[in-house]
Coordinates of C-alpha atoms in Angstrom, one line a residue:
M1 CA 57.6 -38.6 -74.2
T2 CA 55.8 -38.4 -77.6
T3 CA 54.6 -35.3 -79.2
K4 CA 51.4 -35.1 -81.2
K5 CA 51.8 -34.6 -84.9
T6 CA 50.6 -31.3 -86.1
L7 CA 47.7 -31.6 -88.5
K8 CA 48.2 -29.4 -91.6
L9 CA 45.0 -28.1 -93.2
T10 CA 44.5 -26.8 -96.8
P11 CA 42.7 -23.5 -96.6
G12 CA 39.1 -23.9 -97.9
K13 CA 39.2 -27.7 -98.2
M14 CA 36.8 -29.9 -96.3
I15 CA 38.5 -31.6 -93.4
Y16 CA 37.2 -35.0 -94.3
H17 CA 39.0 -34.7 -97.6
N18 CA 42.3 -34.3 -95.7
A19 CA 44.3 -37.5 -95.9
E20 CA 46.4 -36.7 -92.9
F21 CA 43.2 -36.2 -90.7
I22 CA 41.6 -39.4 -92.0
D23 CA 44.8 -41.4 -91.3
S24 CA 45.3 -39.9 -87.8
D25 CA 44.2 -41.4 -84.5
V26 CA 41.4 -38.8 -84.4
G27 CA 40.2 -40.1 -87.8
R28 CA 40.0 -43.7 -86.6
P29 CA 36.2 -43.7 -86.0
I30 CA 35.6 -42.4 -89.5
R31 CA 37.8 -45.2 -91.0
I32 CA 36.0 -47.8 -89.0
L33 CA 32.6 -46.5 -90.0
S34 CA 33.7 -46.4 -93.7
E35 CA 34.7 -50.1 -93.6
F36 CA 31.5 -50.9 -91.9
M37 CA 29.2 -49.0 -94.2
G38 CA 31.0 -49.0 -97.6
P39 CA 30.8 -52.8 -98.4
N40 CA 27.0 -52.7 -97.8
Q41 CA 26.6 -50.4 -100.8
I42 CA 29.0 -52.4 -102.9
F43 CA 27.3 -55.7 -102.3
A44 CA 23.8 -54.2 -102.8
Q45 CA 24.7 -52.7 -106.2
E46 CA 26.4 -55.9 -107.3
G47 CA 23.4 -58.0 -106.3
I48 CA 25.2 -60.0 -103.6
K49 CA 22.8 -61.4 -101.1
N50 CA 24.3 -64.7 -100.0
T51 CA 27.9 -66.0 -99.7
I52 CA 29.8 -69.2 -99.3
V53 CA 32.9 -68.4 -97.4
F54 CA 36.3 -70.1 -97.8
F55 CA 39.0 -69.9 -95.0
G56 CA 42.5 -71.3 -95.3
S57 CA 46.2 -70.5 -95.4
A58 CA 47.7 -67.8 -97.6
R59 CA 50.9 -69.9 -97.8
T60 CA 49.4 -72.9 -99.6
L61 CA 50.8 -73.7 -103.0
P62 CA 49.6 -76.3 -105.6
M63 CA 51.9 -79.2 -106.0
S64 CA 52.7 -78.2 -109.6
E65 CA 54.0 -74.9 -108.4
I66 CA 56.1 -76.5 -105.6
K67 CA 57.8 -78.9 -108.0
K68 CA 58.5 -76.0 -110.4
R69 CA 60.1 -73.9 -107.6
L70 CA 62.1 -76.8 -106.2
K71 CA 63.6 -77.7 -109.6
N72 CA 65.6 -74.5 -109.7
C73 CA 65.9 -73.8 -105.9
K74 CA 69.4 -73.5 -104.6
N75 CA 68.5 -72.0 -101.2
K76 CA 68.3 -74.8 -98.6
K77 CA 66.0 -72.8 -96.3
E78 CA 63.6 -72.2 -99.1
A79 CA 63.8 -75.8 -100.3
M80 CA 62.9 -77.0 -96.8
R81 CA 60.0 -74.5 -96.7
L82 CA 58.6 -75.8 -100.0
K83 CA 59.0 -79.4 -98.9
R84 CA 56.9 -78.7 -95.7
L85 CA 54.3 -77.0 -97.9
S86 CA 54.1 -80.1 -100.1
L87 CA 52.4 -81.8 -97.1
V88 CA 49.3 -79.6 -97.6
A89 CA 49.6 -78.9 -101.3
E90 CA 46.6 -81.1 -102.2
Y91 CA 44.3 -78.6 -100.5
Y92 CA 44.9 -75.9 -103.0
D93 CA 43.6 -78.1 -105.8
A94 CA 40.7 -79.2 -103.6
A95 CA 39.7 -75.6 -102.9
H96 CA 40.0 -74.8 -106.6
E97 CA 37.8 -77.7 -107.5
L98 CA 35.2 -77.1 -104.7
G99 CA 35.0 -73.4 -105.6
A100 CA 34.1 -74.2 -109.2
K101 CA 31.7 -76.9 -108.2
L102 CA 29.8 -74.7 -105.7
G103 CA 30.0 -71.9 -108.2
R104 CA 28.1 -73.9 -110.8
W105 CA 25.5 -74.8 -108.2
A106 CA 25.2 -71.1 -107.2
N107 CA 24.8 -70.0 -110.8
K108 CA 21.6 -72.1 -111.1
Q109 CA 20.0 -70.8 -107.9
H110 CA 19.6 -67.1 -109.0
K111 CA 19.7 -66.1 -105.3
G112 CA 22.5 -63.6 -105.4
F113 CA 25.2 -66.1 -104.3
A114 CA 28.9 -65.3 -104.4
L115 CA 32.0 -67.1 -103.2
M116 CA 33.9 -65.1 -100.6
T117 CA 37.5 -65.4 -99.4
G118 CA 40.0 -63.3 -97.5
G119 CA 41.2 -62.2 -100.9
G120 CA 44.9 -63.2 -100.6
P121 CA 47.0 -66.0 -102.1
G122 CA 47.0 -69.7 -101.2
I123 CA 43.6 -71.3 -100.4
M124 CA 41.9 -67.9 -100.8
E125 CA 43.3 -67.7 -104.4
A126 CA 42.2 -71.2 -105.1
G127 CA 38.6 -70.6 -104.0
N128 CA 38.3 -67.3 -105.9
R129 CA 39.9 -69.0 -108.9
G130 CA 37.3 -71.8 -108.9
A131 CA 34.4 -69.3 -108.8
N132 CA 36.1 -67.1 -111.5
D133 CA 36.4 -70.2 -113.8
V134 CA 32.7 -70.7 -113.9
G135 CA 31.5 -67.1 -113.9
T136 CA 30.3 -66.9 -110.2
S137 CA 30.7 -63.6 -108.4
S138 CA 34.1 -63.8 -106.7
V139 CA 34.6 -61.6 -103.5
G140 CA 37.9 -60.9 -101.8
L141 CA 38.0 -59.2 -98.4
N142 CA 41.7 -58.3 -98.3
I143 CA 43.4 -57.1 -95.1
K144 CA 46.4 -54.7 -94.9
L145 CA 49.3 -56.7 -93.5
P146 CA 53.1 -56.3 -93.5
F147 CA 53.6 -59.7 -95.3
E148 CA 51.8 -62.5 -97.2
Q149 CA 48.6 -60.6 -98.0
H150 CA 48.0 -59.2 -101.5
P151 CA 44.9 -59.5 -103.6
N152 CA 44.8 -62.5 -105.9
P153 CA 44.0 -62.0 -109.6
Y154 CA 40.7 -64.1 -109.5
I155 CA 38.6 -61.6 -107.5
D156 CA 36.1 -59.5 -109.5
D157 CA 37.4 -56.0 -109.7
E158 CA 34.2 -54.5 -108.3
L159 CA 34.3 -57.0 -105.4
N160 CA 37.9 -56.6 -104.4
L161 CA 37.7 -54.9 -101.0
Q162 CA 40.6 -53.8 -98.8
F163 CA 40.3 -53.6 -95.0
R164 CA 42.4 -52.2 -92.3
Y165 CA 40.5 -53.6 -89.3
F166 CA 40.2 -57.4 -88.7
F167 CA 37.0 -57.0 -86.7
I168 CA 35.1 -55.2 -89.4
R169 CA 36.4 -57.7 -92.0
K170 CA 35.1 -60.6 -89.8
Y171 CA 31.7 -58.9 -89.6
W172 CA 31.5 -59.0 -93.4
F173 CA 32.6 -62.6 -93.5
M174 CA 29.6 -63.5 -91.4
K175 CA 27.0 -61.0 -92.5
M176 CA 25.8 -62.8 -95.6
A177 CA 27.4 -66.2 -95.0
R178 CA 25.2 -69.2 -95.8
A179 CA 28.0 -71.8 -95.6
L180 CA 31.6 -72.0 -94.5
V181 CA 34.5 -74.1 -95.6
V182 CA 37.6 -74.2 -93.5
F183 CA 40.8 -75.5 -95.2
P184 CA 44.1 -76.1 -93.4
G185 CA 45.7 -72.9 -92.1
G186 CA 47.5 -71.3 -89.3
F187 CA 46.8 -68.7 -86.7
G188 CA 44.5 -66.6 -88.9
T189 CA 42.5 -69.5 -90.1
L190 CA 42.1 -70.9 -86.5
D191 CA 41.1 -67.4 -85.3
E192 CA 38.4 -67.0 -88.0
M193 CA 37.1 -70.6 -87.6
F194 CA 36.7 -70.5 -83.8
E195 CA 35.2 -67.1 -83.8
L196 CA 32.5 -68.2 -86.2
L197 CA 31.9 -71.5 -84.5
T198 CA 31.5 -69.6 -81.2
L199 CA 28.9 -67.3 -82.8
I200 CA 27.0 -70.4 -84.1
Q201 CA 27.4 -72.3 -80.8
T202 CA 26.1 -69.3 -78.7
K203 CA 23.3 -68.7 -81.2
K204 CA 24.5 -65.2 -81.9
Y205 CA 24.2 -66.1 -85.6
G206 CA 20.5 -66.5 -86.4
D207 CA 20.4 -69.5 -88.7
R208 CA 22.6 -72.5 -88.2
M209 CA 24.6 -72.9 -91.4
P210 CA 26.7 -75.8 -92.8
V211 CA 30.3 -75.7 -91.7
V212 CA 32.8 -78.0 -93.5
I213 CA 36.2 -78.4 -92.0
Y214 CA 38.2 -79.8 -94.9
G215 CA 41.1 -82.2 -94.5
G216 CA 40.7 -84.6 -91.6
K217 CA 44.4 -85.7 -91.9
Y218 CA 45.4 -82.2 -91.0
W219 CA 42.8 -81.1 -88.6
H220 CA 42.8 -84.3 -86.4
Q221 CA 46.5 -83.7 -85.7
V222 CA 46.0 -80.0 -85.0
I223 CA 43.0 -80.2 -82.8
N224 CA 41.7 -83.1 -80.6
W225 CA 38.0 -82.4 -81.0
D226 CA 36.8 -85.4 -79.0
Y227 CA 39.0 -84.4 -76.1
L228 CA 37.4 -81.0 -75.9
A229 CA 34.0 -82.8 -75.4
D230 CA 35.4 -85.5 -73.1
T231 CA 36.7 -82.9 -70.7
G232 CA 33.5 -80.9 -70.8
M233 CA 35.0 -77.9 -72.5
I234 CA 32.3 -78.2 -75.2
D235 CA 29.2 -80.3 -75.3
K236 CA 29.0 -83.5 -77.3
E237 CA 26.3 -81.8 -79.3
D238 CA 28.8 -79.1 -80.3
L239 CA 30.6 -81.6 -82.4
K240 CA 27.6 -81.6 -84.7
L241 CA 28.1 -77.9 -85.5
F242 CA 30.6 -78.9 -88.2
H243 CA 31.5 -81.7 -90.6
I244 CA 35.0 -82.9 -91.3
C245 CA 35.4 -83.9 -94.9
D246 CA 38.1 -85.4 -97.0
T247 CA 36.7 -85.2 -100.5
V248 CA 35.3 -82.4 -102.6
E249 CA 32.2 -84.5 -103.4
D250 CA 31.3 -84.9 -99.7
A251 CA 31.9 -81.2 -98.9
Y252 CA 29.8 -80.2 -101.9
N253 CA 26.9 -82.5 -101.0
I254 CA 26.8 -81.4 -97.3
I255 CA 26.7 -77.7 -98.3
T256 CA 24.3 -77.9 -101.2
T257 CA 21.9 -80.3 -99.4
A258 CA 21.7 -78.0 -96.3
L259 CA 21.3 -74.8 -98.4
E260 CA 18.6 -76.3 -100.6
K261 CA 16.6 -77.2 -97.5
T262 CA 16.7 -73.7 -96.2
M263 CA 15.6 -72.3 -99.6
E264 CA 12.6 -74.6 -99.9

């Protein structure tokens, strides 16, 4: 049997200024509403109207960092982890390069474009880093987790948002998204990718946007896309909802060509 925690009030203080109340179960609707409404004002005052969203693993490291860590690593378990990560290290550099390339394109459009990621390390850091390198607005939608997730240093201070609730964070990923790039990742990346593909497939998202799934070598081993269609789980036409790319140039061309058509 659990007992409810007694809420302590400060005489004369507004209850919505009471941290214990806001952090309690009773305060949950207020927390949810804050995460739903607050970013809207932030993006409006910063002139953000359109976003290019990058998804991908927080665990990804550039090969240069992996080599550096392996050089002095004496822990066998850690060495094995780093060697496994070396199989996908190329995607950090690709995300960094693509972030900068798309950032330069966005800067020329004057349409309130920003590059948006989940705000953490790995692929998210690489995307924000690319945007930061070329002076493009760099947004991070961080999530409070017990491990892995902490804001990377390449997010603009005024666009570094912290979320408690995944579902509100996902709303903001989609709200202003005009293009999506999905780099290799695990459960979180798969969850985000399939939720957004479902919204596009079911026409819950108004305009069909370019979706690039980057790294065929990785994704074709993780998911048998053709078999989903062969068994009737999705339609053949659904395979056209996304493009699998293996080069930064291809990803860039697909995204910018599609976006320029919609802006004509």
